[in-house]
Coordinates of C-alpha atoms and ligand atoms in Angstrom, one line a residue:
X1 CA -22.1 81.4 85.9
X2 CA -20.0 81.2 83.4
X3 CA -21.6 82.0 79.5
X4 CA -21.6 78.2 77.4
X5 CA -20.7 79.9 74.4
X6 CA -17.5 81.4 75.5
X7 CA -16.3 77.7 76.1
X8 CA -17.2 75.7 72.8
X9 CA -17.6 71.8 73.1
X10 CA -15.1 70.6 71.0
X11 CA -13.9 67.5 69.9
X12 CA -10.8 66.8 70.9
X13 CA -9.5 66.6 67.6
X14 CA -10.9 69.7 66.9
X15 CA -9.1 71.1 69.8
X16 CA -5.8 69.7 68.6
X17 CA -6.6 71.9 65.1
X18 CA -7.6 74.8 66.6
X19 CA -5.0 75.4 68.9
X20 CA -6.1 78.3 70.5
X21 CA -9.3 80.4 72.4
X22 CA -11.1 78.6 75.1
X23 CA -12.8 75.3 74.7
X24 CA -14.8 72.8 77.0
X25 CA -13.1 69.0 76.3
X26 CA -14.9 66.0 77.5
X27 CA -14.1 62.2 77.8
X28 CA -11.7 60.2 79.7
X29 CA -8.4 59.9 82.0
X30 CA -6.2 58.5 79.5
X31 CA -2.9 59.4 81.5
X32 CA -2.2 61.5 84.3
X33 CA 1.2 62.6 86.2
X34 CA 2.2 65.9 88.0
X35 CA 3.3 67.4 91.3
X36 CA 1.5 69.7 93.9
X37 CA 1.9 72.5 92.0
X38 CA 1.1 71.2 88.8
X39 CA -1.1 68.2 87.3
X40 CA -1.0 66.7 83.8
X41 CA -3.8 64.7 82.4
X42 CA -4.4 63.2 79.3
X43 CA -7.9 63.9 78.2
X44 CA -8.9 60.7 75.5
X45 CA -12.0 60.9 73.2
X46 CA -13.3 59.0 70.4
X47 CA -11.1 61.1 67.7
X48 CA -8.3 61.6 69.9
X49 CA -5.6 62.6 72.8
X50 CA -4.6 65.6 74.3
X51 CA -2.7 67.1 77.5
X52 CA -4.5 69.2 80.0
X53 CA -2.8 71.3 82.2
X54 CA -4.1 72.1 86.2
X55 CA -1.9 74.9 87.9
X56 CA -2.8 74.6 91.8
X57 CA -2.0 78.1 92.3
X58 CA -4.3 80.0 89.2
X59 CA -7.8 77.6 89.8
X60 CA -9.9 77.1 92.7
X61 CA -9.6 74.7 95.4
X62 CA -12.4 72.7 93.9
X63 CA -11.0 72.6 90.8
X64 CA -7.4 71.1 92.2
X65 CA -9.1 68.7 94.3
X66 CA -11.0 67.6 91.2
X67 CA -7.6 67.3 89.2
X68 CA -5.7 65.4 92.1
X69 CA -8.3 62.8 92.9
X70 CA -9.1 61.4 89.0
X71 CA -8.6 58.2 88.4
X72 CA -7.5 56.7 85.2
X73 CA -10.5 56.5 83.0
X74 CA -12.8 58.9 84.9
X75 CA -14.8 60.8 83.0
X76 CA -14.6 64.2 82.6
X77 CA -15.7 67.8 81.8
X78 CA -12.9 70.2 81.4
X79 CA -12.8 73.9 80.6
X80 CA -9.7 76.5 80.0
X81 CA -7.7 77.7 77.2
X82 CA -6.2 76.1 74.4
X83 CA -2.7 77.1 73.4
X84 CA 0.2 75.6 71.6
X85 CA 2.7 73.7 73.3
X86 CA 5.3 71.5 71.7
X87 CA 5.7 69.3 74.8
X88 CA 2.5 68.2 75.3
X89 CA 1.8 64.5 73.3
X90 CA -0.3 66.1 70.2
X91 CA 1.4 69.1 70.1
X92 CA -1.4 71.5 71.7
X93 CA -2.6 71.4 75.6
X94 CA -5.6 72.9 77.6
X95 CA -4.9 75.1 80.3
X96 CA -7.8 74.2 82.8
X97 CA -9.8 76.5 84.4
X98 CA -12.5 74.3 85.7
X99 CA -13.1 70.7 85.8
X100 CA -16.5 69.0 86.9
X101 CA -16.0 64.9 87.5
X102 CA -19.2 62.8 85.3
X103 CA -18.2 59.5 85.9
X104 CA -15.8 58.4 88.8
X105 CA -13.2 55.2 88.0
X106 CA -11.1 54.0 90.8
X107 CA -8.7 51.3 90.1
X108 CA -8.8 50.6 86.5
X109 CA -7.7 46.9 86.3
X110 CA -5.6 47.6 83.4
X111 CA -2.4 48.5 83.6
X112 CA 1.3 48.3 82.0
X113 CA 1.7 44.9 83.1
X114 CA -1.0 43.0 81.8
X115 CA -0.6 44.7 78.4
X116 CA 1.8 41.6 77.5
X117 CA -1.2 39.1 78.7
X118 CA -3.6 38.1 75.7
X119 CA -5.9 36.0 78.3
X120 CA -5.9 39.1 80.9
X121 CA -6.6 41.7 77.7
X122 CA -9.3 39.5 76.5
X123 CA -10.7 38.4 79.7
X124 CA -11.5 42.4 80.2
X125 CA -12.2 43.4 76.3
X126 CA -15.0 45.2 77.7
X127 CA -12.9 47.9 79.0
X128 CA -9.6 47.4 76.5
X129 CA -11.6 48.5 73.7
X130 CA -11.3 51.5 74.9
X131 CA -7.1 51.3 74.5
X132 CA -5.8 53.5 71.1
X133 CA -5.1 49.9 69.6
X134 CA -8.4 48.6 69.4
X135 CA -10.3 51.9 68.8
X136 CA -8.0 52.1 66.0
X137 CA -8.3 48.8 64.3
X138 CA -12.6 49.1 65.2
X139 CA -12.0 52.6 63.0
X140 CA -10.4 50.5 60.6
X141 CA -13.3 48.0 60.9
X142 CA -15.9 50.3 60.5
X143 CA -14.2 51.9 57.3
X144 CA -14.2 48.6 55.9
X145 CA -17.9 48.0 56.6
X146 CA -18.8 51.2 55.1
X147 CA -16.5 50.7 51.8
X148 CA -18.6 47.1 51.2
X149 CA -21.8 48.8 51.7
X150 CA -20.7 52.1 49.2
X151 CA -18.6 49.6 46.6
X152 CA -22.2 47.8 45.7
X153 CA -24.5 50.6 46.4
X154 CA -22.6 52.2 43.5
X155 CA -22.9 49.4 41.3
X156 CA -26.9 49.7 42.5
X157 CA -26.7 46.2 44.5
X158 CA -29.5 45.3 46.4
X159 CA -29.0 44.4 50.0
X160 CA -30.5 41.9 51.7
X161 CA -29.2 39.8 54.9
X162 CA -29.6 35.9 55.1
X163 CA -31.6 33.9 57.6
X164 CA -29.4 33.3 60.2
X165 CA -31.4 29.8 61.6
X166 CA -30.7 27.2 58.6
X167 CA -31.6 24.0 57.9
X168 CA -28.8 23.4 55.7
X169 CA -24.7 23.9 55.6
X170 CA -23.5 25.3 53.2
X171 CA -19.4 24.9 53.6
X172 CA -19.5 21.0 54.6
X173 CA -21.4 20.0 57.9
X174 CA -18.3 19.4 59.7
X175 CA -18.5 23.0 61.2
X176 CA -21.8 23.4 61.7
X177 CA -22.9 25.1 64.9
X178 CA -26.3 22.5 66.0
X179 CA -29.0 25.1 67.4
X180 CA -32.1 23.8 69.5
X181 CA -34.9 25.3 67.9
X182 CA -38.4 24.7 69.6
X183 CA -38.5 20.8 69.5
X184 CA -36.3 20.7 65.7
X185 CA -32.9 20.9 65.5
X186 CA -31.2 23.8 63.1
X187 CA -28.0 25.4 62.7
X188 CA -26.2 28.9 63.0
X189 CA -25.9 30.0 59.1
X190 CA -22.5 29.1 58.0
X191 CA -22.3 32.0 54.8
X192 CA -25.9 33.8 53.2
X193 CA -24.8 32.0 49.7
X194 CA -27.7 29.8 49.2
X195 CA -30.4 32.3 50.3
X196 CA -28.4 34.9 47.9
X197 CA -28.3 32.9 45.0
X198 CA -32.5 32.6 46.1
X199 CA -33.2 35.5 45.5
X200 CA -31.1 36.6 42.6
X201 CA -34.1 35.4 40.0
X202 CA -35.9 38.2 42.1
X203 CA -33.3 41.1 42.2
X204 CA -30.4 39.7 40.2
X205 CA -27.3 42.0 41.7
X206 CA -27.5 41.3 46.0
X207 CA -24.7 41.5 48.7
X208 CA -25.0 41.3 52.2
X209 CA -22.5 41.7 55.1
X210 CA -23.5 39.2 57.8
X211 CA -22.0 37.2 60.7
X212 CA -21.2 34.2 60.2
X213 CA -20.9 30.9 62.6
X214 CA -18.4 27.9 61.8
X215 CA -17.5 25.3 64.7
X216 CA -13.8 25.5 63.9
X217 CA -11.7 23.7 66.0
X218 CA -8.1 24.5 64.3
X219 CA -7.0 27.2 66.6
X220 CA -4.9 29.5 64.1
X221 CA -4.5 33.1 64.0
X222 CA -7.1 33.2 61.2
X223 CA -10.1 31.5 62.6
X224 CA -13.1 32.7 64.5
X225 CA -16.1 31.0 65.2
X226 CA -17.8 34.2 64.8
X227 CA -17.0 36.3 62.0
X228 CA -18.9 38.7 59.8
X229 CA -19.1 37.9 55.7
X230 CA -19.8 40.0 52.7
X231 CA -21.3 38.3 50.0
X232 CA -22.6 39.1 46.5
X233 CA -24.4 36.9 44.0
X234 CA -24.8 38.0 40.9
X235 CA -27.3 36.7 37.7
X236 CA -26.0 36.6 34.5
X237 CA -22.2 36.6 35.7
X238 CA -19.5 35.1 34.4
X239 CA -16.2 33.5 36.2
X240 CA -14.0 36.4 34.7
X241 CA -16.7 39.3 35.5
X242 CA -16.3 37.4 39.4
X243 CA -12.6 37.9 39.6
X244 CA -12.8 41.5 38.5
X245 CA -15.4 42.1 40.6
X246 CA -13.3 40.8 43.9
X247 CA -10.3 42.7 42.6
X248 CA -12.2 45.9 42.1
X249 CA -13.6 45.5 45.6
X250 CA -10.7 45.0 48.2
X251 CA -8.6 48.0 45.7
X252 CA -11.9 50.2 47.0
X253 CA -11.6 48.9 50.2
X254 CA -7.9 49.3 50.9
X255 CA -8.3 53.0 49.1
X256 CA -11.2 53.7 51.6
X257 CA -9.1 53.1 54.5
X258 CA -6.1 54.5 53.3
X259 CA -7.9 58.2 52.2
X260 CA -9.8 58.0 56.3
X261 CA -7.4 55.7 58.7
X262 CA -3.6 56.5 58.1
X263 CA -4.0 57.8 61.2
X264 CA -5.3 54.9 63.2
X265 CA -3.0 52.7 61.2
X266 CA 0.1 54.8 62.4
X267 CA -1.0 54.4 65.6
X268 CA -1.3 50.6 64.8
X269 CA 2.2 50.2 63.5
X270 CA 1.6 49.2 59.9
X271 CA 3.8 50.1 57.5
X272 CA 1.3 52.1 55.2
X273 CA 4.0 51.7 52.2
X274 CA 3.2 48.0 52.0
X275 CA -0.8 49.0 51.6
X276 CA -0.1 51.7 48.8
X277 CA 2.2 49.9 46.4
X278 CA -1.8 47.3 46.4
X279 CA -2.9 48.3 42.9
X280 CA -4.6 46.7 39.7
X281 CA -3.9 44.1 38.5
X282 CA -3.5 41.4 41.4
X283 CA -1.7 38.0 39.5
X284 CA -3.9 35.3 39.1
X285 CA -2.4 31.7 39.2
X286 CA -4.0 28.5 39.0
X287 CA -3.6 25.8 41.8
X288 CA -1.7 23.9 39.9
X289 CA 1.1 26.7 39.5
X290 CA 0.8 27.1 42.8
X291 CA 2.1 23.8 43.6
X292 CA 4.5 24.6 41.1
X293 CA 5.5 27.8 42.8
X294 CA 5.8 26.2 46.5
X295 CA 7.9 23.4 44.9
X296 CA 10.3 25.6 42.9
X297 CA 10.3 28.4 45.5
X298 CA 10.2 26.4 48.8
X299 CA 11.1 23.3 48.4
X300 CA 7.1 22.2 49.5
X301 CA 5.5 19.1 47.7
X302 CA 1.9 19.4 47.6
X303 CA 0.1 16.5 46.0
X304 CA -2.5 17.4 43.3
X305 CA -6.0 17.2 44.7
X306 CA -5.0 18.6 48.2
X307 CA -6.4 21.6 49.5
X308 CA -3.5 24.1 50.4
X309 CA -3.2 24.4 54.0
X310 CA -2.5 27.9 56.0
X311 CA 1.3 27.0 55.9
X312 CA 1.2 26.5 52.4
X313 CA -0.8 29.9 52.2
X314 CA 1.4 31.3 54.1
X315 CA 4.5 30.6 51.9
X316 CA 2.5 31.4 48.9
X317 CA 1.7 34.8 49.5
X318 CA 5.0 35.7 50.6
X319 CA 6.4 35.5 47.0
X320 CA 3.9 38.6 46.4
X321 CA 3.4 42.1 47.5
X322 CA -0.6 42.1 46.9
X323 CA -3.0 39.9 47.0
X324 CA -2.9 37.1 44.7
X325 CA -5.9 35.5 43.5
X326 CA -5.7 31.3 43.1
X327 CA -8.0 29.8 41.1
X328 CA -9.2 26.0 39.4
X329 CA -8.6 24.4 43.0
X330 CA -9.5 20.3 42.1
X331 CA -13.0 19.8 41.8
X332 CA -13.2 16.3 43.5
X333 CA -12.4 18.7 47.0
X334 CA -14.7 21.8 46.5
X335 CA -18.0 22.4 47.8
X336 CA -20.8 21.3 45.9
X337 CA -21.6 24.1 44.3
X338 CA -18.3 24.8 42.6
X339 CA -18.7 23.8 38.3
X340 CA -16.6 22.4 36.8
X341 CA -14.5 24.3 34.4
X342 CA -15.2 22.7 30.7
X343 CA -11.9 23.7 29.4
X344 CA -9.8 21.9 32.5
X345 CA -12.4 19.2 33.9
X346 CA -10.7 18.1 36.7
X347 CA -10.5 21.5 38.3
X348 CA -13.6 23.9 39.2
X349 CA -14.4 27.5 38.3
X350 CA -13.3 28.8 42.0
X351 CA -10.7 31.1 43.2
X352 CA -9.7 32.3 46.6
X353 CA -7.9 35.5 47.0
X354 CA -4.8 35.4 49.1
X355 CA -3.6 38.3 51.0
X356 CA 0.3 39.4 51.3
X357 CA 2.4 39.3 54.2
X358 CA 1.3 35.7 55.2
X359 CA -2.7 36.7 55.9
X360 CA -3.5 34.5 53.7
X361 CA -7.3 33.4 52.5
X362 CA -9.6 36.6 52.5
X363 CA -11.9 35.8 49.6
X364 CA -13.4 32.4 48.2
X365 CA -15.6 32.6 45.3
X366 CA -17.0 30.7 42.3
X367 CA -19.2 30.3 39.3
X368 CA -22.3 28.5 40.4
X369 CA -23.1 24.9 39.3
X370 CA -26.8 24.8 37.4
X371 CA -26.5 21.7 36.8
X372 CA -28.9 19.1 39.5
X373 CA -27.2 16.0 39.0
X374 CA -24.0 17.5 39.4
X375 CA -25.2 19.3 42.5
X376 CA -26.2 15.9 43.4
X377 CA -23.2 14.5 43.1
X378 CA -21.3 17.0 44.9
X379 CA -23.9 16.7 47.8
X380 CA -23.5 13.4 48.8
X381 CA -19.7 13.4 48.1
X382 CA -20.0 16.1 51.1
X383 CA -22.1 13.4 53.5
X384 CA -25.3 15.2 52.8
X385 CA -28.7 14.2 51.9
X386 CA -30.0 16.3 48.4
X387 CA -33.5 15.9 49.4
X388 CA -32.8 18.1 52.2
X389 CA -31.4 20.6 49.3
X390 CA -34.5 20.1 47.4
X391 CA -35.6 24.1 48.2
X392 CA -32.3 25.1 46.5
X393 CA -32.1 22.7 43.4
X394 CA -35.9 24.5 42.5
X395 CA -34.0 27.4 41.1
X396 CA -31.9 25.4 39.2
X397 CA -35.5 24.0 37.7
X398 CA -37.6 27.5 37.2
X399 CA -35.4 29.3 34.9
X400 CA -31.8 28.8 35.8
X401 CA -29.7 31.4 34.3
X402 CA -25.6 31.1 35.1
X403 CA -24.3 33.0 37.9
X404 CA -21.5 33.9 40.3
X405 CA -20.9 35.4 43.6
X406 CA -17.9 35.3 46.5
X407 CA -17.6 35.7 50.0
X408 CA -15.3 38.2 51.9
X409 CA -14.0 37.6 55.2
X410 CA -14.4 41.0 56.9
X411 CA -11.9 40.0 60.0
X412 CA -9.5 38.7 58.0
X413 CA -9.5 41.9 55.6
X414 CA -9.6 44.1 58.8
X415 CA -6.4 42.0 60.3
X416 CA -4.7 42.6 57.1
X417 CA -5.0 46.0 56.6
X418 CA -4.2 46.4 60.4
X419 CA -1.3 44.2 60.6
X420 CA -2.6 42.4 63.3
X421 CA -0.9 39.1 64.8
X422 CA -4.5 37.6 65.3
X423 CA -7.3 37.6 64.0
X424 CA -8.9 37.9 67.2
X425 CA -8.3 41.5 67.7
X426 CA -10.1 42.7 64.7
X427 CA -13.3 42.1 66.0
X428 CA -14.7 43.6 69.5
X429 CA -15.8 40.9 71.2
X430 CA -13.9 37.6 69.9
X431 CA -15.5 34.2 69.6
X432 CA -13.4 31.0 69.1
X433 CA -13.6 27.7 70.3
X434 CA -12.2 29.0 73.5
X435 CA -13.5 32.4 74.0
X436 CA -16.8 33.1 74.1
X437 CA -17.2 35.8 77.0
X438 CA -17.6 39.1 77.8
Ligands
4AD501 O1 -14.2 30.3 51.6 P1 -15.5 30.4 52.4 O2 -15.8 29.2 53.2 O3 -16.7 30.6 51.3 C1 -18.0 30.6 51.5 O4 -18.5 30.5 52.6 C2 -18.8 30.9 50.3 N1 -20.2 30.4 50.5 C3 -18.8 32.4 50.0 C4 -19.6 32.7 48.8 O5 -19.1 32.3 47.7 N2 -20.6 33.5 48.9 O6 -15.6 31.7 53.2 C5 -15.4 33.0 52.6 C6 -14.4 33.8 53.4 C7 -13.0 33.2 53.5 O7 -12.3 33.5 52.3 C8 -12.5 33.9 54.7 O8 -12.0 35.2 54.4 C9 -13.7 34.0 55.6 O9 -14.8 33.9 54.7 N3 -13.8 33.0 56.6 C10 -13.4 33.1 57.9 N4 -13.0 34.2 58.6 C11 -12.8 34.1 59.9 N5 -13.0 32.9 60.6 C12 -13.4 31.8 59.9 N6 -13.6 30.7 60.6 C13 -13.7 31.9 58.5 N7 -14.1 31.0 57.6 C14 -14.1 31.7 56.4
MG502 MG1 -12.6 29.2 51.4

């Protein structure tokens, strides 16, 4: 028997810092290569990679045996000694002295050649998660989550998640997911807004970080039909308090995953230089000099009163190096709850926030109408009926007070920050209008 606490479990990132004594690994074939006198494998955990080292002639039969017949993505128990080695992928490698198979794997359907195949790599997303790519970007992802949650817990935000049955839209019905519900029809929430700006007359400063479910049909790089939100709504705000607000937030954010992920986004790719020149203050611009902008810049006529489209987006952005935040988009084509701004009446108090590097839309946000006939108005401009909005015009009736709140879209945060060609691959388990399994 050999004594547990002469082989400490590490980590295998702790392994790759220590360097030396003995150690007991665990996790899975990442790689493995070698001769009959000598076997490689690359031993992959959830903080890392690192080489082990099987010498047939200094371990037991068993213990070769073990080596020579792992497949890739067994998993595995391994004990030995750890010791510099420059060779070895991370710089340090475990000489084996025992290994003990937990999980066989024979025939892992993934190899080199389907790498290049986005319909074979999403087909089997159960088991490519597991590649350094998307553990890295879901690191990334999880970073970003806990940067929302820390940004408004500081501010002492109140969290509280939205219904996700509605009877309402909230963005336009045209992308409404239609849900059976008993012998009633409802829909698959489209953003928490409506419920948030609820319950702000109870606990006036509330976020939330929710999915999100929008029957888009435009198959872009920047469209899911499920995708997870944060929202705030907060009482007494004002338009400019809004746009600090967002500003504030994706500087945390990007800060947050700079200080924990360079490492993941190294593995990634991304040129981190890009992410650290992203400082205060972004540009603001209103629509209208963003026409003027595409038209000066590239050559692009936009008529007043159309919504800019991703191409347009895209060319925007690209005459800045952080984000840029747009805002009086025309009224007459924002959703109802968008006020109009007294000082420029034909435009609303709304911005979007527009990601460098072509990413594009990752924020939309606005003062909040508190006006009902306007609401009205907007309503059924949008093809809706206001008596099915009656709920939410009650707390424009019961002591309104003026307001403001925007929505961030975590994927499309996650896919900048990652430099990822889709939008697809910064969530685990994609849904679009074409994908919906595993
Ligand atoms: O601009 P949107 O539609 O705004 C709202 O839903 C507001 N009710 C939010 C609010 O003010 N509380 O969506 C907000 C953000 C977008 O800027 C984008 O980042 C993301 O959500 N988003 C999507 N992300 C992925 N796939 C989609 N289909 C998305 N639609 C919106
Ligand atoms: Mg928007």
């Amino acid at each position: 028997m050999v004594n547990k606490e002469e082989y400490p479990l590490l980590t295998v990132e702790e392994a790759v810092k220590k360097g030396e004594g003995k150690a007991s690994l665990r996790g899975w074939v990442y790689r493995k290569r070698g001769s009959n006198k000598l076997r490689f494998i690359v031993l992959r955990d959830s903080t890392g990679i690192i080489q082990l080292v099987v010498i047939n002639s200094s371990v037991e039969d068993r213990v070769w045996d073990t080596a020579e017949k792992l497949g890739i993505e067994a998993s595995i128990i391994a004990r030995g000694a750890l010791r510099k080695e420059e060779k070895a992928p991370t710089g340090v490698e475990l000489n084996v002295e025992d290994i003990t198979l937990v999980g066989s794997s024979e025939n892992w359907p993934i190899t080199k050649s389907h790498i290049k195949s986005r319909e074979f790599l999403d087909d089997h997303r159960h088991l490519w998660l597991r590649s350094r790519k998307m553990s890295s970007i879901m690191k990334v992802r999880s970073t970003v989550f806990r940067a929302i949650r820390e940004f408004f817990n500081r501010d002492n935000y109140e969290e509280m998640p939205p219904p996700i049955f509605s009877p309402n839209a909230c963005e336009g019905g045209a992308t409404l997911f239609e849900v059976k519900y008993f012998d009633k029809k409802v829909y698959l929430t489209q953003s928490w807004q409506l419920y948030g700006e609820a319950a702000i007359f109870a606990l006036e400063k509330l976020y939330c970080i929710s999915p999100c479910f929008r029957a888009e049909r435009s198959k872009t790089s920047r469209h899911l039909a499920e995708f997870w939100m944060a929202e705030v709504e907060t009482a007494w705000m004002r338009f400019e308090g809004l746009l600090k607000q967002a500003e504030e937030l994706v500087l945390f954010i990007v800060k947050e995953v700079l200080r924990k992920n360079t490492k993941e986004l190294e593995i990634l790719g991304r040129d981190i230089s890009k992410l650290r020149k992203v400082d205060a203050p972004f540009k603001k611009i209103t629509y209208s000099e963003a026409l003027k902008i595409l038209k000066e810049k590239d050559g692009v006529e936009v008529h007043w009163g159309k919504d800019l489209r991703t191409v347009e987006e895209d060319l925007l952005t690209r005459h800045f190096d952080k984000p840029v935040i747009v805002t009086n988009y025309p009224k007459e084509i924002m959703a109802f709850y968008k006020p109009r701004d007294p000082e420029n009446p034909d435009t609303a108090l709304c911005f979007d926030m527009l990601a460098p590097e072509g990413y594009g839309e990752i924020i939309g946000g606005s003062e909040r109408d508190t006006d009902i006939e306007e609401l009205k108005k907007g309503l059924e401009r949008e093809g809706e009926n206001p008596a099915n909005y009656e709920w939410y015009l009650d707390t424009r009736r019961y002591g309104s007070v003026p307001h403001s709140g925007f929505g961030l879209g975590v994927e499309r945060v996650v896919a900048w920050l990652c430099g990822l060609d889709t939008i697809r691959d910064a969530i685990p388990f994609p849904r679009t209008m074409r994908r919906w399994r595993p």
